[in-house]
Short mmCIF file of C-alpha atoms in Angstrom, two decimals:
data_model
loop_
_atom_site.label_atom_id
_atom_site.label_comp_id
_atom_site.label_asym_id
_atom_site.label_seq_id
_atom_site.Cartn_x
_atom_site.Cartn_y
_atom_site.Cartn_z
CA UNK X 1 0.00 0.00 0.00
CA UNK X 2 1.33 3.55 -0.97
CA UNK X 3 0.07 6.53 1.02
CA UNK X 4 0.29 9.99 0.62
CA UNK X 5 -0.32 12.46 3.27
CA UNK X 6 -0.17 16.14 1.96
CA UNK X 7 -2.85 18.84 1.94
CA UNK X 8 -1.50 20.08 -1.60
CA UNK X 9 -1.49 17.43 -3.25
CA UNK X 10 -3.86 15.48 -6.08
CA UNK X 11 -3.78 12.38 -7.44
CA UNK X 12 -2.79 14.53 -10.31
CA UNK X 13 -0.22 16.52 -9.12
CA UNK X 14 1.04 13.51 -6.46
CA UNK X 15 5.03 12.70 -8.35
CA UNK X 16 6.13 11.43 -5.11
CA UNK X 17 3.17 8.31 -4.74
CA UNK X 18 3.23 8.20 -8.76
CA UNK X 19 6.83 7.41 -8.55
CA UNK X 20 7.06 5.44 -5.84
CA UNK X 21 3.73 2.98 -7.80
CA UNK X 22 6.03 2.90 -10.59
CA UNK X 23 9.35 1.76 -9.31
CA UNK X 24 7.47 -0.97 -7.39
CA UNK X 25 5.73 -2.03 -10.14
CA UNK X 26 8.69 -2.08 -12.53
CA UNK X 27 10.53 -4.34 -9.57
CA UNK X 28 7.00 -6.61 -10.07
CA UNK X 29 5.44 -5.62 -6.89
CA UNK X 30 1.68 -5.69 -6.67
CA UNK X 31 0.34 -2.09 -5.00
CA UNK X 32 -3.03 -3.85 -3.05
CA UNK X 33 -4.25 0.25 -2.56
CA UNK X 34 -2.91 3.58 -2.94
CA UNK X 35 -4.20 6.22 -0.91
CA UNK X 36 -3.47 10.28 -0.71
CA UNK X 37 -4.97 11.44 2.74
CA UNK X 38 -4.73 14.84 4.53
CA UNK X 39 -1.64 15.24 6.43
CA UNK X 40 -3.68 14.75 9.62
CA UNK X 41 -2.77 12.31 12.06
CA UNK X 42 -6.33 10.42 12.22
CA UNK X 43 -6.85 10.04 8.89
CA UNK X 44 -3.36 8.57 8.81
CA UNK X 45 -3.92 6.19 11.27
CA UNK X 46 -7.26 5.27 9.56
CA UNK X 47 -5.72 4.06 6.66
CA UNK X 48 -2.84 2.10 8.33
CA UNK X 49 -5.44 0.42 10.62
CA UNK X 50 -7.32 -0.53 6.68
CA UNK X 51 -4.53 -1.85 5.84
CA UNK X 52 -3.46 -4.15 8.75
CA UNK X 53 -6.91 -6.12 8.31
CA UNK X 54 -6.37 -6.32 4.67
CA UNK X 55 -4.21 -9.80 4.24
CA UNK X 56 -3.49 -8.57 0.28
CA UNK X 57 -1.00 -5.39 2.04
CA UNK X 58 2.77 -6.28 3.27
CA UNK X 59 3.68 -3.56 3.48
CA UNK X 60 2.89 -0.13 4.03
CA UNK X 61 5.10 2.82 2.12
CA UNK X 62 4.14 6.26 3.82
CA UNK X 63 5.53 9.79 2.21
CA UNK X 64 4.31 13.22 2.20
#
């Protein structure tokens, strides 16, 4: 799982989480869910608590 946390950011506009989807992908890594949340704490937490009960995500790659 990728995850963004900004409060500029887009989908669109979001090079960093693009990027990082990319390199993974080109490495043949599956991304199970990509996410670009408010750089608040609880909506943070909400989507690494998602992720823990989803058995398709081994990991969890946080930037913002």
């Amino acid at each position: 799982m990728v995850i963004t946390c900004s409060d500029t950011r887009t989908p669109d506009t979001d090079t960093s989480g693009q990027l990082i989807q990319r390199l993974l992908k080109e490495k043949g890594h599956t991304i199970a869910a990509y996410h670009l949340v408010k750089d608040e704490p609880v909506q943070i937490k909400g989507r690494i608590v998602e992720a823990m009960a989803n058995d398709a995500v081994q990991a969890i790659i946080i930037n913002g």
